[in-house]
XYZ file of C-alpha atoms in Angstrom:
696
model
C 177.993 125.258 131.874
C 180.568 126.775 129.994
C 181.763 123.380 128.128
C 178.725 122.519 127.340
C 178.002 123.676 123.743
C 175.551 125.357 122.056
C 173.784 123.610 118.110
C 174.588 125.077 115.614
C 172.771 125.635 113.133
C 173.580 124.547 109.711
C 173.870 128.138 106.978
C 171.959 127.480 103.481
C 171.082 130.791 102.264
C 168.171 131.299 100.596
C 168.593 135.185 98.697
C 164.420 136.666 99.165
C 164.337 139.691 96.853
C 160.851 142.019 96.051
C 161.365 145.805 96.181
C 164.195 145.341 94.184
C 165.671 144.683 97.995
C 167.453 140.865 99.103
C 167.235 139.436 102.592
C 169.667 136.816 102.518
C 167.942 133.896 105.668
C 170.471 131.193 106.391
C 167.788 129.385 108.440
C 164.778 129.487 105.498
C 165.356 125.362 105.164
C 163.816 125.046 109.035
C 160.466 125.719 107.395
C 158.053 122.536 107.124
C 154.560 122.360 105.229
C 152.183 120.919 107.255
C 152.686 117.551 105.126
C 156.663 116.996 105.836
C 155.120 117.298 109.987
C 152.167 114.816 108.877
C 154.214 112.214 107.511
C 154.173 109.082 109.258
C 158.622 108.971 107.973
C 160.580 112.031 108.021
C 162.130 112.292 104.754
C 165.581 114.296 105.244
C 164.852 118.123 105.654
C 161.926 117.129 108.516
C 164.622 114.830 110.314
C 167.277 117.790 109.679
C 164.424 120.548 111.569
C 164.213 117.974 113.703
C 167.105 116.689 114.811
C 168.401 120.461 115.311
C 165.321 121.596 117.375
C 166.023 118.229 119.967
C 169.393 119.330 119.794
C 167.580 123.033 121.263
C 166.532 121.056 123.636
C 168.694 118.913 125.081
C 170.899 121.879 125.986
C 168.082 123.898 126.974
C 168.074 120.946 129.637
C 172.081 120.812 130.067
C 172.004 124.704 131.137
C 169.274 124.558 133.499
C 170.188 120.868 134.958
C 171.165 122.769 138.263
C 167.762 124.737 138.233
C 165.279 121.057 137.974
C 164.627 120.492 142.097
C 164.305 124.472 141.826
C 161.670 123.559 139.072
C 159.505 120.782 140.612
C 159.464 122.975 143.830
C 157.945 125.749 142.315
C 155.462 124.420 140.058
C 154.991 122.046 144.000
C 155.012 125.528 145.184
C 152.179 127.549 142.407
C 149.781 123.807 142.120
C 149.374 124.148 145.829
C 147.623 127.618 146.343
C 145.665 126.133 143.561
C 141.988 124.808 145.349
C 142.319 121.367 142.798
C 138.509 120.494 144.037
C 137.109 122.879 142.323
C 133.983 124.437 140.936
C 131.875 127.724 138.677
C 130.079 130.100 140.422
C 126.030 128.394 138.984
C 124.350 129.489 136.101
C 121.311 130.088 134.671
C 120.038 128.678 131.483
C 117.269 127.130 129.800
C 115.385 125.729 132.768
C 119.363 124.427 133.977
C 121.895 125.710 135.847
C 125.658 124.482 134.455
C 128.409 124.171 136.400
C 132.270 123.696 135.288
C 133.930 121.643 137.908
C 137.691 120.221 138.620
C 138.777 117.002 140.767
C 141.232 116.480 143.207
C 144.136 115.390 140.599
C 142.620 115.856 137.922
C 143.702 118.368 134.786
C 140.663 118.752 132.644
C 137.003 120.135 133.494
C 133.543 118.696 133.829
C 130.988 119.673 132.272
C 127.213 119.109 134.643
C 123.823 120.560 134.492
C 120.939 120.400 137.563
C 117.207 120.974 135.930
C 115.951 123.837 138.060
C 117.314 123.649 141.055
C 121.077 122.882 142.321
C 119.360 119.938 144.282
C 118.274 118.181 141.236
C 120.492 115.265 140.154
C 123.357 115.853 138.685
C 123.963 115.695 135.099
C 127.138 115.386 133.218
C 127.287 116.201 129.766
C 131.473 116.034 129.709
C 134.123 114.731 131.601
C 136.772 115.777 129.446
C 139.273 113.760 132.240
C 138.089 110.741 130.113
C 137.627 112.263 127.232
C 141.811 113.737 127.040
C 142.777 109.360 127.394
C 145.301 108.799 125.127
C 146.117 112.133 123.626
C 149.509 114.434 124.611
C 147.121 117.919 123.938
C 142.667 117.809 124.963
C 140.730 121.063 124.535
C 136.978 121.021 124.724
C 135.419 123.876 122.728
C 132.035 125.611 122.187
C 129.710 123.576 123.767
C 125.876 124.428 122.356
C 123.093 122.822 124.034
C 120.069 123.047 121.383
C 116.438 124.581 122.212
C 114.878 122.089 123.776
C 117.850 121.154 125.820
C 118.316 117.410 124.136
C 121.752 117.777 122.577
C 124.646 119.706 122.987
C 126.964 120.425 119.774
C 131.390 120.411 120.901
C 133.752 120.872 119.453
C 136.681 118.969 120.049
C 141.075 119.962 118.999
C 143.870 116.828 119.633
C 145.984 118.698 118.144
C 146.371 122.499 119.523
C 146.481 123.659 116.014
C 142.729 125.239 116.906
C 141.514 123.034 114.259
C 138.234 121.733 115.188
C 136.104 118.717 115.333
C 132.221 118.509 115.945
C 130.208 115.797 116.962
C 126.817 116.006 119.003
C 125.612 114.332 122.182
C 122.904 112.760 122.902
C 121.489 114.020 125.718
C 118.695 112.244 126.642
C 120.962 108.559 125.558
C 124.261 109.930 126.838
C 125.289 108.613 123.156
C 127.523 110.448 121.352
C 125.823 110.934 117.310
C 128.059 109.152 114.478
C 128.814 111.928 112.463
C 132.240 113.954 112.469
C 132.523 117.736 111.203
C 135.780 118.312 110.291
C 137.998 121.582 109.784
C 135.906 123.744 112.158
C 136.414 126.706 114.613
C 134.553 124.387 117.370
C 131.621 126.655 117.813
C 128.168 126.446 116.318
C 124.596 127.239 116.704
C 121.477 126.166 116.862
C 118.372 127.342 115.111
C 115.222 127.173 117.347
C 113.940 123.896 115.524
C 115.831 121.904 117.530
C 117.194 120.519 114.234
C 119.371 122.256 111.768
C 122.753 123.632 113.466
C 124.790 126.216 111.915
C 128.894 125.872 111.868
C 132.237 128.127 111.101
C 133.863 125.849 108.999
C 138.292 127.113 108.304
C 140.556 127.293 105.617
C 142.375 124.265 105.051
C 145.704 125.473 104.621
C 145.908 129.511 105.835
C 143.014 127.946 108.897
C 141.274 131.437 108.430
C 137.611 131.067 109.367
C 135.567 131.818 106.074
C 132.374 129.383 105.368
C 129.112 128.480 106.859
C 127.524 125.719 106.907
C 124.318 124.568 107.442
C 123.549 120.627 109.439
C 120.977 119.071 109.584
C 120.248 116.626 112.599
C 120.626 112.870 111.150
C 121.999 113.486 108.046
C 126.270 112.391 106.824
C 128.409 115.745 107.142
C 129.025 115.607 103.337
C 125.949 116.965 102.694
C 126.080 119.780 104.812
C 124.885 123.370 103.037
C 126.875 125.909 102.038
C 125.391 128.956 102.930
C 128.038 132.139 103.062
C 131.191 132.076 101.790
C 133.704 134.470 102.975
C 135.396 135.839 99.837
C 137.510 138.109 101.068
C 140.910 136.629 102.688
C 141.475 139.856 104.873
C 138.303 138.851 106.714
C 137.106 136.042 109.289
C 133.225 135.024 109.830
C 131.748 133.077 112.001
C 127.705 132.323 113.092
C 125.936 132.530 116.483
C 122.334 133.787 118.091
C 121.598 136.531 119.691
C 120.480 136.827 123.409
C 116.993 137.412 122.183
C 117.456 134.175 120.641
C 115.122 135.472 117.669
C 117.668 136.041 115.128
C 120.544 133.892 113.758
C 123.481 136.041 112.534
C 126.321 135.995 110.197
C 129.578 137.687 110.704
C 132.274 138.737 108.969
C 135.149 140.863 110.600
C 138.461 141.893 109.118
C 140.868 144.138 111.614
C 139.199 147.312 111.094
C 135.628 146.369 109.533
C 132.505 144.100 110.145
C 129.477 143.187 108.648
C 126.204 141.396 110.083
C 123.218 139.025 108.333
C 120.682 138.253 109.649
C 117.856 135.259 109.673
C 114.514 134.547 111.849
C 116.158 131.515 114.088
C 112.855 130.365 113.460
C 113.250 130.094 109.770
C 116.653 128.540 108.880
C 116.504 127.381 105.258
C 115.327 130.735 104.843
C 117.828 133.721 102.955
C 120.314 135.798 105.242
C 119.997 139.646 104.839
C 123.251 141.582 105.130
C 122.035 144.270 108.443
C 124.648 147.150 107.071
C 126.874 146.714 103.719
C 130.519 146.522 104.670
C 132.342 150.036 104.805
C 136.488 149.760 105.026
C 136.928 151.395 108.420
C 133.426 150.997 110.343
C 133.042 148.698 112.113
C 129.963 147.956 114.053
C 128.138 145.218 116.203
C 125.813 144.127 116.829
C 122.326 143.455 119.909
C 119.082 142.304 119.390
C 115.998 143.748 121.953
C 112.151 143.593 121.404
C 112.018 145.191 118.199
C 115.263 146.680 117.777
C 118.862 146.072 117.174
C 121.505 148.799 119.228
C 124.622 148.757 117.514
C 128.389 149.667 119.160
C 129.798 151.529 116.200
C 132.648 153.850 114.857
C 131.231 154.859 112.130
C 131.136 158.707 111.633
C 134.055 159.834 113.190
C 133.278 158.050 116.913
C 136.591 156.668 117.285
C 136.000 155.389 120.578
C 132.672 154.056 119.582
C 129.067 155.314 120.203
C 125.560 153.681 120.661
C 123.402 153.954 118.289
C 119.673 151.477 117.462
C 118.147 150.956 114.098
C 114.193 148.591 114.170
C 114.839 145.307 113.262
C 113.109 145.475 109.946
C 114.720 148.392 108.601
C 118.203 147.629 109.340
C 120.551 149.446 107.537
C 123.218 152.524 109.106
C 120.307 155.805 107.634
C 118.074 154.333 109.916
C 120.421 153.993 112.783
C 119.310 157.141 115.674
C 122.251 157.542 118.663
C 121.732 156.398 121.998
C 124.537 157.157 123.909
C 126.707 159.596 122.288
C 130.834 159.967 121.021
C 132.854 160.958 123.988
C 136.229 161.124 123.788
C 137.671 160.323 126.527
C 135.366 157.615 127.160
C 136.219 154.378 125.366
C 132.533 152.838 125.375
C 133.794 148.276 124.883
C 130.551 146.247 125.328
C 126.862 146.322 125.770
C 124.561 143.541 127.825
C 120.899 143.870 127.077
C 118.325 142.879 130.230
C 114.812 143.000 130.030
C 114.751 145.772 131.786
C 118.293 146.776 132.041
C 120.750 148.163 129.490
C 124.198 147.875 131.046
C 127.992 149.289 129.172
C 131.292 149.031 130.134
C 133.035 151.525 129.433
C 136.656 152.368 129.506
C 137.932 156.259 131.457
C 141.554 157.191 131.831
C 143.226 152.896 131.366
C 140.060 152.224 134.477
C 137.013 150.070 133.713
C 133.670 151.157 134.140
C 130.085 149.358 134.146
C 127.136 152.240 133.478
C 123.903 150.282 134.688
C 120.664 152.214 132.967
C 116.822 151.163 132.781
C 114.800 151.573 129.408
C 112.312 153.875 131.159
C 115.476 155.974 132.462
C 113.944 155.963 135.565
C 117.383 155.012 137.121
C 121.335 155.411 135.635
C 124.063 155.039 138.001
C 128.127 153.141 137.772
C 129.764 150.770 140.099
C 131.283 152.059 142.394
C 135.578 151.170 142.414
C 138.088 152.372 144.306
C 141.062 151.273 143.328
C 144.404 152.587 140.483
C 145.124 149.118 139.596
C 141.890 146.502 139.114
C 139.793 144.958 136.268
C 135.561 144.717 136.422
C 133.520 143.500 134.257
C 130.753 141.524 133.117
C 130.976 137.354 132.849
C 128.545 134.864 132.111
C 124.384 136.919 132.035
C 122.480 134.767 129.702
C 119.227 134.786 131.122
C 117.468 137.770 129.048
C 114.735 138.705 132.312
C 115.910 139.090 135.012
C 117.350 142.088 137.339
C 120.294 140.245 138.365
C 123.934 141.497 136.590
C 126.841 139.081 136.982
C 130.191 140.737 136.922
C 134.340 139.933 137.779
C 136.469 141.818 139.654
C 139.728 141.581 140.464
C 143.249 143.277 140.881
C 147.142 142.863 141.395
C 146.277 142.301 144.832
C 143.001 140.813 145.570
C 142.136 137.867 144.607
C 139.160 137.530 140.988
C 135.741 137.475 142.310
C 132.109 136.727 140.894
C 129.725 138.527 141.870
C 126.056 139.269 141.733
C 124.663 142.146 141.536
C 120.545 143.087 142.601
C 120.035 146.219 139.789
C 116.926 147.228 141.313
C 118.417 146.616 145.883
C 121.508 147.321 144.611
C 123.018 144.526 146.971
C 125.885 142.860 145.581
C 126.158 139.151 146.389
C 129.780 137.351 146.106
C 129.256 134.016 144.968
C 132.264 133.347 144.356
C 135.844 134.216 145.488
C 138.870 132.657 144.482
C 141.163 131.287 147.460
C 145.187 131.124 147.537
C 145.698 128.025 149.541
C 148.668 127.314 150.984
C 148.734 129.638 154.241
C 150.474 132.010 153.106
C 148.278 134.957 150.889
C 147.635 137.640 153.394
C 146.395 140.425 150.454
C 147.538 143.219 152.766
C 151.055 142.245 152.296
C 151.147 143.207 148.840
C 150.536 146.816 147.629
C 150.220 148.149 143.975
C 149.974 151.049 141.949
C 149.920 152.538 138.952
C 152.666 155.484 137.357
C 152.995 157.233 134.127
C 156.807 156.767 132.122
C 156.938 159.532 129.040
C 157.478 158.586 126.011
C 160.128 159.870 123.564
C 157.508 162.039 122.116
C 156.190 162.753 125.401
C 153.195 160.891 125.574
C 152.490 158.928 128.974
C 152.135 155.950 129.036
C 151.000 154.273 132.269
C 152.443 151.440 134.275
C 150.640 149.149 136.902
C 153.357 147.158 139.641
C 152.640 145.459 142.097
C 154.769 144.238 144.853
C 155.391 142.458 148.288
C 155.361 145.496 150.908
C 159.466 146.154 152.356
C 160.635 146.456 148.641
C 163.740 148.643 148.559
C 163.879 151.791 145.800
C 167.309 151.158 145.733
C 168.064 149.623 142.050
C 168.693 146.760 143.027
C 165.067 145.324 143.289
C 164.494 142.264 140.624
C 161.424 143.441 138.614
C 159.649 142.174 135.426
C 158.321 143.786 132.929
C 155.313 142.472 130.989
C 153.938 144.305 127.837
C 151.894 142.910 124.480
C 150.423 146.017 122.658
C 149.128 144.758 119.838
C 145.649 144.315 118.066
C 143.646 146.595 120.428
C 143.790 143.735 123.089
C 144.258 145.706 126.711
C 146.310 143.691 129.405
C 144.842 144.821 132.449
C 146.042 144.516 136.295
C 144.986 141.329 137.607
C 145.468 138.539 139.477
C 147.625 135.904 139.563
C 148.444 133.157 142.406
C 151.016 131.949 139.505
C 152.362 135.305 140.131
C 152.981 135.003 143.755
C 156.433 133.044 143.656
C 158.461 136.123 142.109
C 156.499 138.638 144.302
C 157.783 135.863 147.997
C 160.831 136.299 146.812
C 161.130 139.927 145.952
C 160.172 140.415 142.537
C 158.356 143.513 141.724
C 155.999 142.474 138.890
C 154.352 145.697 136.002
C 153.087 145.861 133.426
C 153.909 148.011 130.476
C 150.058 149.555 128.886
C 152.116 150.614 125.763
C 150.503 151.953 122.726
C 148.747 149.434 120.224
C 146.664 148.148 123.211
C 143.402 150.152 123.329
C 143.943 150.732 127.410
C 144.039 154.407 127.360
C 140.885 154.109 124.192
C 141.060 153.480 120.952
C 143.507 155.734 119.396
C 146.214 154.746 121.266
C 145.049 151.151 119.171
C 145.474 153.461 116.655
C 149.002 154.467 117.474
C 151.254 151.626 117.824
C 149.822 150.142 114.885
C 150.674 149.733 110.690
C 153.492 153.544 110.171
C 153.035 154.062 114.118
C 153.479 150.107 115.015
C 157.444 151.230 116.607
C 155.451 153.340 118.800
C 155.104 150.067 120.727
C 158.486 149.134 121.815
C 159.727 153.058 122.310
C 157.170 152.976 125.015
C 158.223 149.682 126.239
C 161.653 150.624 126.673
C 160.504 154.141 127.819
C 158.579 152.333 130.407
C 161.987 150.231 131.405
C 164.262 153.198 131.648
C 161.557 154.954 133.560
C 161.676 152.193 136.163
C 165.007 152.524 136.316
C 165.290 155.679 136.512
C 162.828 156.023 139.699
C 165.230 152.957 141.487
C 162.419 150.570 141.153
C 165.201 148.219 139.672
C 168.070 149.007 137.824
C 169.148 147.128 133.866
C 170.922 144.537 135.666
C 167.807 143.746 137.495
C 165.422 144.394 135.436
C 164.184 141.761 132.859
C 161.278 141.925 130.028
C 158.807 139.545 128.904
C 155.567 138.612 125.804
C 154.144 136.084 124.082
C 152.896 135.917 120.218
C 152.923 139.787 118.949
C 154.338 140.443 122.514
C 157.400 138.462 121.395
C 157.834 140.495 118.966
C 157.904 143.863 121.015
C 160.758 141.952 122.979
C 162.261 140.273 120.169
C 162.355 143.829 118.532
C 163.470 145.907 121.877
C 166.918 143.887 122.336
C 167.762 144.553 118.794
C 167.064 148.905 119.935
C 168.164 148.305 123.676
C 170.278 145.133 124.004
C 171.934 146.678 127.273
C 168.580 147.918 129.349
C 167.628 144.223 130.123
C 169.494 141.528 132.648
C 166.981 138.810 131.118
C 164.281 138.083 127.754
C 161.540 135.583 127.797
C 160.137 135.420 125.091
C 157.017 133.234 124.170
C 155.500 132.065 121.176
C 157.103 134.847 119.602
C 156.391 136.439 115.931
C 159.951 137.353 115.003
C 159.963 137.059 111.398
C 157.651 139.237 110.969
C 158.448 139.984 107.100
C 159.238 136.808 105.751
C 155.854 135.661 106.611
C 153.303 138.898 105.648
C 154.733 138.372 102.536
C 153.402 134.670 102.768
C 150.054 135.008 102.203
C 149.366 130.646 102.244
C 150.663 130.829 106.582
C 147.578 130.186 108.707
C 146.337 133.791 109.477
C 148.840 136.227 107.501
C 145.727 137.837 105.444
C 144.034 138.576 108.445
C 147.081 140.550 109.818
C 147.663 142.977 106.784
C 145.756 146.334 108.587
C 147.546 145.437 111.723
C 150.676 145.015 110.327
C 150.563 146.039 106.834
C 150.991 144.536 103.524
C 154.736 144.050 102.494
C 153.904 144.052 98.998
C 153.974 147.708 99.507
C 156.786 149.193 99.180
C 156.528 151.187 102.181
C 154.987 149.331 104.341
C 158.190 146.741 103.060
C 160.916 148.979 104.215
C 158.866 150.375 107.553
C 158.455 145.957 108.694
C 161.901 145.133 107.931
C 162.940 147.986 110.046
C 161.761 146.497 113.174
C 161.125 143.034 112.447
C 163.607 140.620 115.081
C 164.704 138.405 112.629
C 166.070 140.392 110.138
C 168.151 143.390 112.729
C 169.930 141.078 114.629
C 173.387 142.207 114.496
C 176.672 141.391 116.366
C 176.812 142.770 119.339
C 175.065 141.751 123.011
C 172.278 140.765 123.747
C 170.339 139.945 127.059
C 169.977 136.750 128.205
C 167.154 134.981 126.896
C 164.815 132.496 126.763
C 162.766 130.960 123.385
C 159.168 129.414 123.516
C 157.644 127.705 120.944
C 155.101 124.508 120.127
C 155.862 122.779 117.259
C 152.569 123.086 116.353
C 151.413 126.335 116.293
C 149.322 127.575 113.742
C 150.015 130.922 114.910
C 153.559 131.425 115.521
C 155.051 128.809 113.510
C 157.776 126.976 115.212
C 160.299 128.434 112.661
C 160.250 131.749 113.624
C 161.512 131.249 117.298
C 164.009 128.547 116.470
C 165.417 130.384 113.039
C 166.085 134.268 115.750
C 167.667 131.787 117.991
C 170.327 129.975 115.593
C 170.787 133.822 114.078
C 171.301 135.160 117.120
C 173.888 132.119 118.374
C 175.321 133.202 114.852
C 175.832 136.721 115.662
C 175.979 137.804 119.202
C 178.768 138.413 120.813
C 178.349 138.079 124.310
C 178.351 134.753 126.102
C 174.789 134.937 128.143
C 172.760 132.426 127.903
C 169.520 131.794 125.291
C 168.001 128.692 125.335
C 165.039 127.357 122.352
C 162.945 125.475 124.355
C 160.008 123.662 121.869
C 157.240 121.726 123.014
C 157.018 118.882 120.527
C 153.314 117.971 121.545
C 150.995 121.134 121.422
C 150.714 124.431 119.613
C 150.362 128.550 120.499
C 148.151 128.310 123.868
C 151.321 125.691 125.409
C 150.028 123.027 127.233
C 146.594 121.619 127.768
C 145.992 120.673 131.309
C 145.537 123.207 133.768
C 148.878 122.065 135.938
C 150.619 120.561 132.598
C 150.468 124.707 131.742
C 152.407 125.475 135.288
C 155.663 123.247 134.820
C 156.132 125.573 131.819
C 155.650 128.704 134.478
C 158.370 127.096 136.701
C 160.709 126.882 133.889
C 160.134 129.891 132.982
C 160.588 131.438 136.399
C 163.557 129.886 137.916
C 165.082 131.103 134.340
C 164.364 134.432 136.045
C 165.137 133.671 139.464
C 168.864 131.736 138.398
C 169.904 134.706 137.079
C 169.240 136.913 140.023
C 171.023 134.017 142.384
C 167.687 132.841 143.599
C 167.684 129.126 144.544
C 164.952 128.444 145.975
């Protein structure tokens, strides 16, 4: 293995200067424009990039050649746990029962419906297996049925850049209408007239969803009318209809501010009216019931959000009346509205809670949960006039269940429990727990753990620590059939609930963004140190994993604490933070300023530069590394991980493994088929297991 030579990327120094500070980027040349990538004949620079990425792939293949059979075994093992012929729990909407199903041996879903009864004849809306033929990547999104049930609008992406083409299918004839609406998010919403469709278009370069159009069925899509354009480059726009079906809503949101406009859904040619003008730092979301809007908001210092209400004829903030006050210890995450019930999703001490109350206030209670590492959330609740609440429940040791709960009788009906095939899984063989690490500033950081019973706490047990810690996104403790391939081979799996997420409320997020971002990285390091101190594992057997912003996390961590982990997987990692945040032409950059800061401001520039993984690579020893990316990634461009690996190769002083795997066909989400994606996981797991000397 030592005789195989790693690729050496050529160096073309590029001087980048701002705020009287110079950075020399030797690998700046790896960045290609979309036009270069799309050209039929590559230019010299494009060819150099392709040659380098392919050389890295060849090197990865060579270094991991001895694990190829093991990867295949892992893939078959993981695939073998999945029920191939499977279908979703039916849900009813507007007189039809909808079901998504998979057939044995097929990668993609089939969308179906039946009129009024599940005994009625099945109608196939979309067979994605047929639609995906001839495409290396395929994703169907945003299925949207007209109120009269005759038409379905849908979006298709065959490139993996999250740019969808919307088409419309006549469900009575099966004909797909000969109109294509390009450069959209894939989502759309019908007005109540069954012929007016509203959709969101993306900027072709930045991929920011910034325009709302109105399209009349049967027209040439080029005649669609632009009715709203979001000109603030830090905002994204979208459109939807309220569950009450009474209002069309245009939303504009940034990381920390939101604004909505409403229009009677029976009057699609009318003028949208602003619900409450945007006020920087004030977030709100709206739900409609009867003649009232319910508003979840952080207004007036309600950091963990509160619930307000206002008449649908007087929606400005001055008219809002409090329904549920702000609570310091509980975050209000979302609401579901029914004809007779209000359902509130909350989070207290990191745990999900679901509160149910009648509008007439004759009953109010919480659903009972009795675990410290569970995940529970409301799911598909489209019907308005029903006393059934549908929610999902799982834990690190318990497969997912979809449950229908009668909010009057309090009876639970398990509609579906995830089956784990293969004949080896018994949840009683696994244990989970939640422990708390002390951060360097004294803050207690929760860690969720799962492992097979009987593991030793002597520091010799391999452990994979996963983290994300950005955008207020919480990684809840969830069940995974794939993860069993690690647990059954003696691994502990741990989730670090670090600051930057919202596991412990909104302040948990605020203390891990902008000029407190480093808390995210030091929290993760302190979680690793705690697990070693408590002898769950040790640096010789500990591994870290993160993807996207979690790739930034592990990239920063290995600069700050290179001896803490034996190996690290960085998936589609956001590692060239300064350069990306300085370039507003790169997709998604402008919308990120409220998360990371704008480095055109000198204070933010120096702070971001102080942790940016690419800018802080040094001549020192690093852990074993597997880095993955997608050539068509629109969210973290491929050149970030490619440059990072090249710089690590140049400077690192160790002889540890350093691998870059670029999927030349896909983007940020990886492979689109349900089984193809498992091959990527099998490669990652084989990398970890091989480092532990486990080969079967």
